[in-house]
CSV table of C-alpha atoms in Angstrom, one decimal:
chain,number,residue,atom,x,y,z
A,1,UNK,CA,98.4,96.8,98.0
A,2,UNK,CA,98.5,93.2,96.9
A,3,UNK,CA,99.6,92.2,93.4
A,4,UNK,CA,96.2,90.4,93.3
A,5,UNK,CA,94.4,93.8,93.4
A,6,UNK,CA,92.2,94.1,90.3
A,7,UNK,CA,92.9,90.5,89.2
A,8,UNK,CA,90.1,88.3,87.9
A,9,UNK,CA,90.4,84.9,89.6
A,10,UNK,CA,88.5,81.7,88.7
A,11,UNK,CA,88.5,79.4,91.8
A,12,UNK,CA,87.8,75.8,90.9
A,13,UNK,CA,86.7,73.6,93.9
A,14,UNK,CA,86.7,69.8,93.6
A,15,UNK,CA,85.1,67.3,96.0
A,16,UNK,CA,87.4,66.9,99.0
A,17,UNK,CA,87.1,67.6,102.7
A,18,UNK,CA,89.5,70.6,102.3
A,19,UNK,CA,86.8,72.4,100.3
A,20,UNK,CA,85.6,73.8,103.6
A,21,UNK,CA,88.7,76.0,103.6
A,22,UNK,CA,87.7,77.7,100.3
A,23,UNK,CA,85.4,80.1,102.2
A,24,UNK,CA,88.4,81.6,103.8
A,25,UNK,CA,90.3,81.5,100.5
A,26,UNK,CA,87.6,83.5,98.7
A,27,UNK,CA,87.6,86.1,101.5
A,28,UNK,CA,91.3,86.5,101.3
A,29,UNK,CA,91.2,87.0,97.5
A,30,UNK,CA,88.4,89.6,97.9
A,31,UNK,CA,90.3,91.3,100.7
A,32,UNK,CA,93.4,91.5,98.3
A,33,UNK,CA,91.2,93.4,95.8
A,34,UNK,CA,90.5,90.6,93.4
A,35,UNK,CA,87.3,89.6,91.6
A,36,UNK,CA,86.4,85.9,92.2
A,37,UNK,CA,84.3,83.6,90.1
A,38,UNK,CA,83.8,80.2,91.8
A,39,UNK,CA,83.2,77.0,89.8
A,40,UNK,CA,82.3,73.8,91.8
A,41,UNK,CA,82.3,70.2,90.8
A,42,UNK,CA,79.0,68.5,91.8
A,43,UNK,CA,80.8,66.5,94.5
A,44,UNK,CA,82.3,69.6,96.1
A,45,UNK,CA,78.8,70.7,97.1
A,46,UNK,CA,78.7,67.9,99.7
A,47,UNK,CA,81.4,69.8,101.6
A,48,UNK,CA,80.5,73.5,101.3
A,49,UNK,CA,77.4,75.2,99.9
A,50,UNK,CA,77.3,77.4,96.8
A,51,UNK,CA,75.3,79.9,98.8
A,52,UNK,CA,78.2,80.5,101.2
A,53,UNK,CA,80.7,81.0,98.3
A,54,UNK,CA,78.3,83.1,96.3
A,55,UNK,CA,77.8,85.4,99.3
A,56,UNK,CA,81.5,85.8,99.9
A,57,UNK,CA,82.5,86.2,96.3
A,58,UNK,CA,79.5,88.5,95.4
A,59,UNK,CA,79.1,86.4,92.3
A,60,UNK,CA,76.9,83.5,91.3
A,61,UNK,CA,78.6,80.1,91.7
A,62,UNK,CA,78.6,77.8,88.7
A,63,UNK,CA,78.6,74.0,88.8
A,64,UNK,CA,76.8,72.8,85.6
A,65,UNK,CA,76.9,73.9,82.0
A,66,UNK,CA,73.5,75.6,82.4
A,67,UNK,CA,71.6,77.3,85.3
A,68,UNK,CA,67.9,77.0,85.7
A,69,UNK,CA,65.7,79.9,86.8
A,70,UNK,CA,62.0,80.1,86.8
A,71,UNK,CA,61.6,80.7,83.1
A,72,UNK,CA,64.9,80.0,81.3
A,73,UNK,CA,67.8,77.7,81.1
A,74,UNK,CA,70.9,79.9,81.1
A,75,UNK,CA,74.1,78.7,79.5
A,76,UNK,CA,77.3,79.0,81.6
A,77,UNK,CA,79.9,79.4,78.9
A,78,UNK,CA,83.2,77.7,80.0
A,79,UNK,CA,84.9,79.5,77.1
A,80,UNK,CA,83.9,83.0,78.4
A,81,UNK,CA,84.8,82.2,81.9
A,82,UNK,CA,88.2,80.8,80.9
A,83,UNK,CA,89.0,83.9,78.8
A,84,UNK,CA,87.8,86.3,81.5
A,85,UNK,CA,90.3,85.0,84.1
A,86,UNK,CA,93.7,86.6,84.8
A,87,UNK,CA,94.5,83.4,86.8
A,88,UNK,CA,92.8,80.2,87.7
A,89,UNK,CA,93.3,78.1,90.8
A,90,UNK,CA,92.0,74.6,91.5
A,91,UNK,CA,91.8,74.1,95.3
A,92,UNK,CA,91.3,71.6,96.6
A,93,UNK,CA,92.6,69.6,93.7
A,94,UNK,CA,91.7,66.0,94.4
A,95,UNK,CA,93.4,63.0,92.8
A,96,UNK,CA,90.3,62.5,90.6
A,97,UNK,CA,90.3,66.1,89.3
A,98,UNK,CA,94.1,66.1,88.8
A,99,UNK,CA,93.8,63.0,86.7
A,100,UNK,CA,91.0,64.6,84.6
A,101,UNK,CA,93.1,67.7,84.1
A,102,UNK,CA,96.2,65.7,83.1
A,103,UNK,CA,94.3,63.6,80.7
A,104,UNK,CA,91.7,66.0,79.3
A,105,UNK,CA,88.7,64.1,80.7
A,106,UNK,CA,86.2,66.8,80.2
A,107,UNK,CA,83.1,65.7,82.0
A,108,UNK,CA,82.2,68.8,84.1
A,109,UNK,CA,82.2,72.5,83.9
A,110,UNK,CA,85.4,72.9,85.9
A,111,UNK,CA,87.5,70.8,83.6
A,112,UNK,CA,85.9,72.4,80.5
A,113,UNK,CA,86.9,75.9,81.9
A,114,UNK,CA,90.4,74.7,82.8
A,115,UNK,CA,90.8,73.4,79.2
A,116,UNK,CA,89.6,76.8,77.9
A,117,UNK,CA,91.7,79.0,80.1
A,118,UNK,CA,94.5,81.1,78.6
A,119,UNK,CA,95.8,82.4,81.9
A,120,UNK,CA,98.2,80.9,84.4
A,121,UNK,CA,96.7,77.9,86.3
A,122,UNK,CA,97.6,77.0,89.9
A,123,UNK,CA,96.6,73.8,91.6
A,124,UNK,CA,96.6,72.9,95.3
A,125,UNK,CA,96.5,69.1,95.8
A,126,UNK,CA,94.6,67.7,98.7
A,127,UNK,CA,94.3,64.0,99.5
A,128,UNK,CA,95.4,61.4,101.9
A,129,UNK,CA,99.0,60.4,102.4
A,130,UNK,CA,99.0,57.2,100.3
A,131,UNK,CA,97.0,58.8,97.5
A,132,UNK,CA,99.4,61.7,97.4
A,133,UNK,CA,102.4,59.4,97.0
A,134,UNK,CA,100.7,57.0,94.5
A,135,UNK,CA,102.5,56.7,91.2
A,136,UNK,CA,99.4,57.8,89.3
A,137,UNK,CA,99.1,61.0,91.3
A,138,UNK,CA,102.8,61.7,90.9
A,139,UNK,CA,102.3,61.2,87.1
A,140,UNK,CA,99.5,63.8,87.2
A,141,UNK,CA,101.7,66.3,89.0
A,142,UNK,CA,104.4,65.8,86.4
A,143,UNK,CA,102.1,66.1,83.5
A,144,UNK,CA,100.3,69.2,84.7
A,145,UNK,CA,103.6,71.0,85.5
A,146,UNK,CA,104.9,70.0,82.0
A,147,UNK,CA,101.8,71.8,80.6
A,148,UNK,CA,102.9,75.0,82.4
A,149,UNK,CA,100.6,74.7,85.4
A,150,UNK,CA,101.9,75.7,88.8
A,151,UNK,CA,101.7,73.4,91.7
A,152,UNK,CA,101.2,74.7,95.2
A,153,UNK,CA,102.7,71.9,97.3
A,154,UNK,CA,100.6,70.2,99.9
A,155,UNK,CA,101.6,70.6,103.5
A,156,UNK,CA,102.4,68.1,106.3
A,157,UNK,CA,99.8,67.7,109.0
A,158,UNK,CA,96.8,65.8,110.3
A,159,UNK,CA,94.7,64.3,107.5
A,160,UNK,CA,91.0,63.5,107.4
A,161,UNK,CA,91.8,59.8,107.8
A,162,UNK,CA,93.5,60.4,111.1
A,163,UNK,CA,96.9,59.8,109.7
A,164,UNK,CA,99.5,62.6,109.7
A,165,UNK,CA,101.8,63.4,106.8
A,166,UNK,CA,102.0,65.0,103.4
A,167,UNK,CA,98.8,65.6,101.5
A,168,UNK,CA,97.0,68.3,103.5
A,169,UNK,CA,96.0,71.2,101.3
A,170,UNK,CA,98.0,74.4,101.8
A,171,UNK,CA,96.3,76.8,104.2
A,172,UNK,CA,94.4,79.6,102.5
A,173,UNK,CA,96.9,82.2,103.8
A,174,UNK,CA,99.8,80.2,102.4
A,175,UNK,CA,98.0,79.8,99.0
A,176,UNK,CA,97.5,83.5,98.7
A,177,UNK,CA,101.2,84.2,99.7
A,178,UNK,CA,102.4,81.6,97.3
A,179,UNK,CA,100.5,83.1,94.4
A,180,UNK,CA,101.5,86.7,95.3
A,181,UNK,CA,105.2,85.7,95.5
A,182,UNK,CA,105.1,83.8,92.3
A,183,UNK,CA,103.5,86.7,90.5
A,184,UNK,CA,105.9,89.3,92.1
A,185,UNK,CA,109.0,87.3,91.1
A,186,UNK,CA,107.9,87.5,87.5
A,187,UNK,CA,107.3,91.2,87.4
A,188,UNK,CA,109.7,93.0,85.0
A,189,UNK,CA,110.8,95.7,87.4
A,190,UNK,CA,111.2,93.6,90.5
A,191,UNK,CA,114.5,94.6,92.2
A,192,UNK,CA,114.5,98.1,90.7
A,193,UNK,CA,114.2,101.3,92.6
A,194,UNK,CA,112.6,104.2,90.8
A,195,UNK,CA,112.5,107.9,91.9
A,196,UNK,CA,109.5,109.8,90.6
A,197,UNK,CA,108.8,113.5,91.1
A,198,UNK,CA,105.2,114.7,90.8
A,199,UNK,CA,103.0,117.8,91.2
A,200,UNK,CA,103.9,121.5,91.4
A,201,UNK,CA,106.1,123.4,93.8
A,202,UNK,CA,104.9,126.4,95.8
A,203,UNK,CA,107.3,129.3,96.3
A,204,UNK,CA,106.3,131.6,99.1
A,205,UNK,CA,105.8,135.3,98.6
A,206,UNK,CA,104.6,135.9,102.1
A,207,UNK,CA,102.9,133.7,104.7
A,208,UNK,CA,99.7,133.4,102.7
A,209,UNK,CA,100.7,133.8,99.0
A,210,UNK,CA,102.9,131.8,96.7
A,211,UNK,CA,104.0,131.3,93.1
A,212,UNK,CA,102.8,128.0,91.7
A,213,UNK,CA,101.3,126.3,88.7
A,214,UNK,CA,98.3,124.2,87.7
A,215,UNK,CA,100.0,120.8,87.9
A,216,UNK,CA,97.7,118.3,89.6
A,217,UNK,CA,100.4,115.6,90.0
A,218,UNK,CA,98.3,113.0,88.3
A,219,UNK,CA,101.0,112.0,85.7
A,220,UNK,CA,103.5,111.4,88.4
A,221,UNK,CA,101.1,109.5,90.7
A,222,UNK,CA,100.0,107.3,87.7
A,223,UNK,CA,103.7,106.6,87.0
A,224,UNK,CA,104.3,105.6,90.6
A,225,UNK,CA,101.4,103.2,90.7
A,226,UNK,CA,102.3,101.7,87.4
A,227,UNK,CA,105.9,101.2,88.4
A,228,UNK,CA,104.9,99.6,91.7
A,229,UNK,CA,102.4,97.3,90.0
A,230,UNK,CA,105.3,96.2,87.8
A,231,UNK,CA,107.4,95.3,90.8
A,232,UNK,CA,109.5,98.3,91.4
A,233,UNK,CA,110.2,100.0,94.7
A,234,UNK,CA,109.1,103.6,94.2
A,235,UNK,CA,110.2,106.8,95.9
A,236,UNK,CA,107.6,109.4,95.1
A,237,UNK,CA,108.6,113.0,95.8
A,238,UNK,CA,105.5,115.0,95.5
A,239,UNK,CA,104.7,118.7,95.7
A,240,UNK,CA,101.4,119.9,97.1
A,241,UNK,CA,98.5,118.0,95.6
A,242,UNK,CA,95.1,116.6,96.7
A,243,UNK,CA,96.0,113.2,95.3
A,244,UNK,CA,96.6,110.2,97.6
A,245,UNK,CA,98.2,106.9,97.0
A,246,UNK,CA,98.5,103.8,99.1
A,247,UNK,CA,100.7,101.0,98.0
A,248,UNK,CA,103.2,98.9,100.0
A,249,UNK,CA,105.9,99.5,97.4
A,250,UNK,CA,105.5,103.3,97.2
A,251,UNK,CA,107.3,105.6,99.7
A,252,UNK,CA,105.8,109.1,99.5
A,253,UNK,CA,108.0,112.1,100.4
A,254,UNK,CA,105.9,115.3,100.5
A,255,UNK,CA,107.6,118.5,99.7
A,256,UNK,CA,106.5,122.1,99.1
A,257,UNK,CA,109.3,124.1,97.5
A,258,UNK,CA,111.7,123.5,94.7
A,259,UNK,CA,114.5,123.5,97.2
A,260,UNK,CA,112.7,120.8,99.3
A,261,UNK,CA,112.3,118.7,96.1
A,262,UNK,CA,116.0,119.3,95.2
A,263,UNK,CA,117.1,118.2,98.6
A,264,UNK,CA,114.9,115.1,98.6
A,265,UNK,CA,116.0,114.0,95.2
A,266,UNK,CA,119.7,114.5,96.0
A,267,UNK,CA,119.4,112.4,99.1
A,268,UNK,CA,118.1,109.3,97.4
A,269,UNK,CA,119.4,109.5,93.8
A,270,UNK,CA,122.6,107.5,94.4
A,271,UNK,CA,120.5,104.5,95.5
A,272,UNK,CA,118.0,104.4,92.6
A,273,UNK,CA,118.1,102.7,89.2
A,274,UNK,CA,115.7,105.0,87.4
A,275,UNK,CA,114.6,108.6,87.9
A,276,UNK,CA,111.6,110.1,86.2
A,277,UNK,CA,111.2,113.8,86.7
A,278,UNK,CA,107.5,114.4,86.1
A,279,UNK,CA,107.0,117.3,88.5
A,280,UNK,CA,106.3,120.8,87.3
A,281,UNK,CA,109.0,122.6,89.3
A,282,UNK,CA,109.0,126.4,89.6
A,283,UNK,CA,111.8,127.9,87.6
A,284,UNK,CA,111.9,131.1,89.8
A,285,UNK,CA,111.1,132.0,93.4
A,286,UNK,CA,110.9,135.3,95.2
A,287,UNK,CA,114.3,136.6,96.2
A,288,UNK,CA,112.9,137.8,99.5
A,289,UNK,CA,110.0,136.3,101.4
A,290,UNK,CA,108.0,138.7,103.5
A,291,UNK,CA,107.6,137.6,107.1
A,292,UNK,CA,104.2,139.3,107.3
A,293,UNK,CA,101.3,139.4,104.8
A,294,UNK,CA,101.9,142.1,102.3
A,295,UNK,CA,99.2,144.8,102.4
A,296,UNK,CA,97.6,146.1,99.3
A,297,UNK,CA,98.7,149.7,99.2
A,298,UNK,CA,100.5,150.7,96.1
A,299,UNK,CA,98.9,150.6,92.6
A,300,UNK,CA,101.9,148.6,91.3
A,301,UNK,CA,103.8,145.9,93.2
A,302,UNK,CA,107.1,144.4,92.1
A,303,UNK,CA,108.6,141.1,93.2
A,304,UNK,CA,112.3,140.3,92.5
A,305,UNK,CA,112.7,136.7,91.5
A,306,UNK,CA,115.7,134.4,91.4
A,307,UNK,CA,116.3,131.1,89.7
A,308,UNK,CA,115.6,127.9,91.6
A,309,UNK,CA,118.0,125.0,91.3
A,310,UNK,CA,117.6,122.8,88.3
A,311,UNK,CA,116.8,119.4,89.8
A,312,UNK,CA,116.9,117.4,86.6
A,313,UNK,CA,120.2,119.0,85.5
A,314,UNK,CA,121.7,118.4,88.9
A,315,UNK,CA,120.8,114.7,88.7
A,316,UNK,CA,122.3,114.5,85.2
A,317,UNK,CA,125.5,115.9,86.5
A,318,UNK,CA,125.9,113.1,89.1
A,319,UNK,CA,124.3,110.3,87.1
A,320,UNK,CA,126.3,107.1,87.0
A,321,UNK,CA,124.3,104.1,85.8
A,322,UNK,CA,120.8,105.5,86.4
A,323,UNK,CA,118.3,105.7,83.6
A,324,UNK,CA,117.2,109.3,83.7
A,325,UNK,CA,113.9,110.5,82.2
A,326,UNK,CA,112.8,114.1,82.0
A,327,UNK,CA,109.6,115.9,80.9
A,328,UNK,CA,109.4,118.9,78.7
A,329,UNK,CA,106.2,121.0,78.4
A,330,UNK,CA,106.6,123.3,75.4
A,331,UNK,CA,104.5,125.8,73.5
A,332,UNK,CA,106.8,126.4,70.5
A,333,UNK,CA,109.8,124.8,68.8
A,334,UNK,CA,108.9,121.7,70.8
A,335,UNK,CA,111.3,119.1,69.2
A,336,UNK,CA,114.3,121.5,69.1
A,337,UNK,CA,113.9,122.6,72.7
A,338,UNK,CA,113.4,119.1,73.9
A,339,UNK,CA,116.6,117.9,72.1
A,340,UNK,CA,118.5,120.8,73.8
A,341,UNK,CA,117.3,119.6,77.2
A,342,UNK,CA,118.5,116.1,76.5
A,343,UNK,CA,122.0,117.4,75.9
A,344,UNK,CA,122.1,120.0,78.6
A,345,UNK,CA,120.7,117.8,81.3
A,346,UNK,CA,122.4,114.5,80.3
A,347,UNK,CA,119.1,112.6,79.9
A,348,UNK,CA,118.5,109.2,78.5
A,349,UNK,CA,114.9,110.0,77.4
A,350,UNK,CA,112.6,113.0,77.4
A,351,UNK,CA,108.8,112.9,77.4
A,352,UNK,CA,107.6,115.9,75.4
A,353,UNK,CA,104.2,117.5,76.0
A,354,UNK,CA,102.9,120.3,73.8
A,355,UNK,CA,100.2,122.7,75.0
A,356,UNK,CA,99.3,123.0,71.4
A,357,UNK,CA,97.9,119.4,71.5
A,358,UNK,CA,94.2,119.2,72.5
A,359,UNK,CA,93.7,116.9,75.5
A,360,UNK,CA,97.3,117.4,76.9
A,361,UNK,CA,98.6,119.6,79.7
A,362,UNK,CA,97.8,120.4,83.3
A,363,UNK,CA,94.6,119.2,84.9
A,364,UNK,CA,93.6,116.7,82.2
A,365,UNK,CA,92.8,113.0,82.4
A,366,UNK,CA,94.6,112.5,79.1
A,367,UNK,CA,98.0,113.3,77.7
A,368,UNK,CA,99.6,113.3,74.2
A,369,UNK,CA,103.4,112.8,74.3
A,370,UNK,CA,106.3,112.4,72.1
A,371,UNK,CA,109.3,110.3,73.1
A,372,UNK,CA,112.8,111.5,72.2
A,373,UNK,CA,115.8,109.4,73.3
A,374,UNK,CA,119.4,110.5,73.7
A,375,UNK,CA,120.1,109.5,70.1
A,376,UNK,CA,117.4,112.0,69.1
A,377,UNK,CA,115.0,109.3,67.8
A,378,UNK,CA,111.6,110.9,67.8
A,379,UNK,CA,108.5,108.7,68.5
A,380,UNK,CA,105.1,110.5,68.6
A,381,UNK,CA,102.3,108.8,70.5
A,382,UNK,CA,98.5,109.1,70.3
A,383,UNK,CA,96.3,110.8,72.8
A,384,UNK,CA,95.8,108.4,75.7
A,385,UNK,CA,94.7,108.3,79.3
A,386,UNK,CA,97.5,109.3,81.7
A,387,UNK,CA,97.4,105.7,83.1
A,388,UNK,CA,98.2,104.4,79.6
A,389,UNK,CA,100.9,107.0,79.1
A,390,UNK,CA,102.4,105.9,82.4
A,391,UNK,CA,102.5,102.4,81.1
A,392,UNK,CA,104.1,103.5,77.8
A,393,UNK,CA,106.8,105.3,79.8
A,394,UNK,CA,107.5,102.3,82.1
A,395,UNK,CA,107.7,100.1,79.0
A,396,UNK,CA,110.6,102.3,77.9
A,397,UNK,CA,112.3,101.5,81.2
A,398,UNK,CA,111.7,97.8,80.8
A,399,UNK,CA,113.1,97.9,77.3
A,400,UNK,CA,116.2,99.7,78.6
A,401,UNK,CA,117.0,96.8,80.9
A,402,UNK,CA,115.7,93.9,78.9
A,403,UNK,CA,116.1,94.8,75.3
């Protein structure tokens, strides 16, 4: 999954021959999962049609401050568009448009939107060799970068004039890669590896029956996605669940039993920076597993159980510099029991769930948690979606490393 997935991108197109490449650029942004709003200068429509870009972006293309329909004149608010964007890119950025950006010459919708934008702004210069090296153009580059804008350098190659040299707009694939890399390098968890456990475990009674619980795995899967979106490499050890996740930074290790999960966690723990144990691991398993399906014969049936290995405690025992987070699902004496777990299992942080809280627990889209750290600082949180709870938990990880 690209870091551009879900991003809202304003693509500004100015009037240069390289504008024909923006059809491919729009397609690549859409393929990466982004939403794209195209704004064209009037001159750019000589090189590529608004219809082409509207079809590819699945959005109307704006070029003027108002759009005419059969009955009304509709105002195209540069302020709303600028505030909507997660990032803005001007490609191609001609010498004329760069000069207007640098000097605030606001004579078209594209420049007005640029001046209204609160998001990161990228620009991809495109012009002939002598224009690219002209002192006024170099001054525009310097000014725009001093404003915090990000330049995507032009490439060397054949130019429209027939000359060959610097000034050719970066190829669409290279523009997308540049932006993705630039975003990834700023993600707060880049370079960190996080182990997350999720879901239930199933402990066999016989070939068809098992002991399990109602965990859906959603909290762990939301944690994995959030961590990956923040730049971390994620190892997700998941018990049986219907949930699926596809992300190039998430490695899923499917397991069934508590022993499977124990072995998987032990194998990778020494190589991770953070471990978050969100799985609902069975505390007990049948001491003997029948090789054939047990027939219903006697009125009463007894299964002898034995304890499973405590995965979280075992990680706490071998912890070195890892930041270790556990979950506690309690029904009584919640705070006291959670504090005991912190001590017994050598945790840095525990995420407490209470089944007494409405909207929390297994199978819910929401969760209500309380953070308790190793110094026993208690921080209750409001009822939130599990996606927002995952973000709160990962913010604790970020604070640990960057406080």
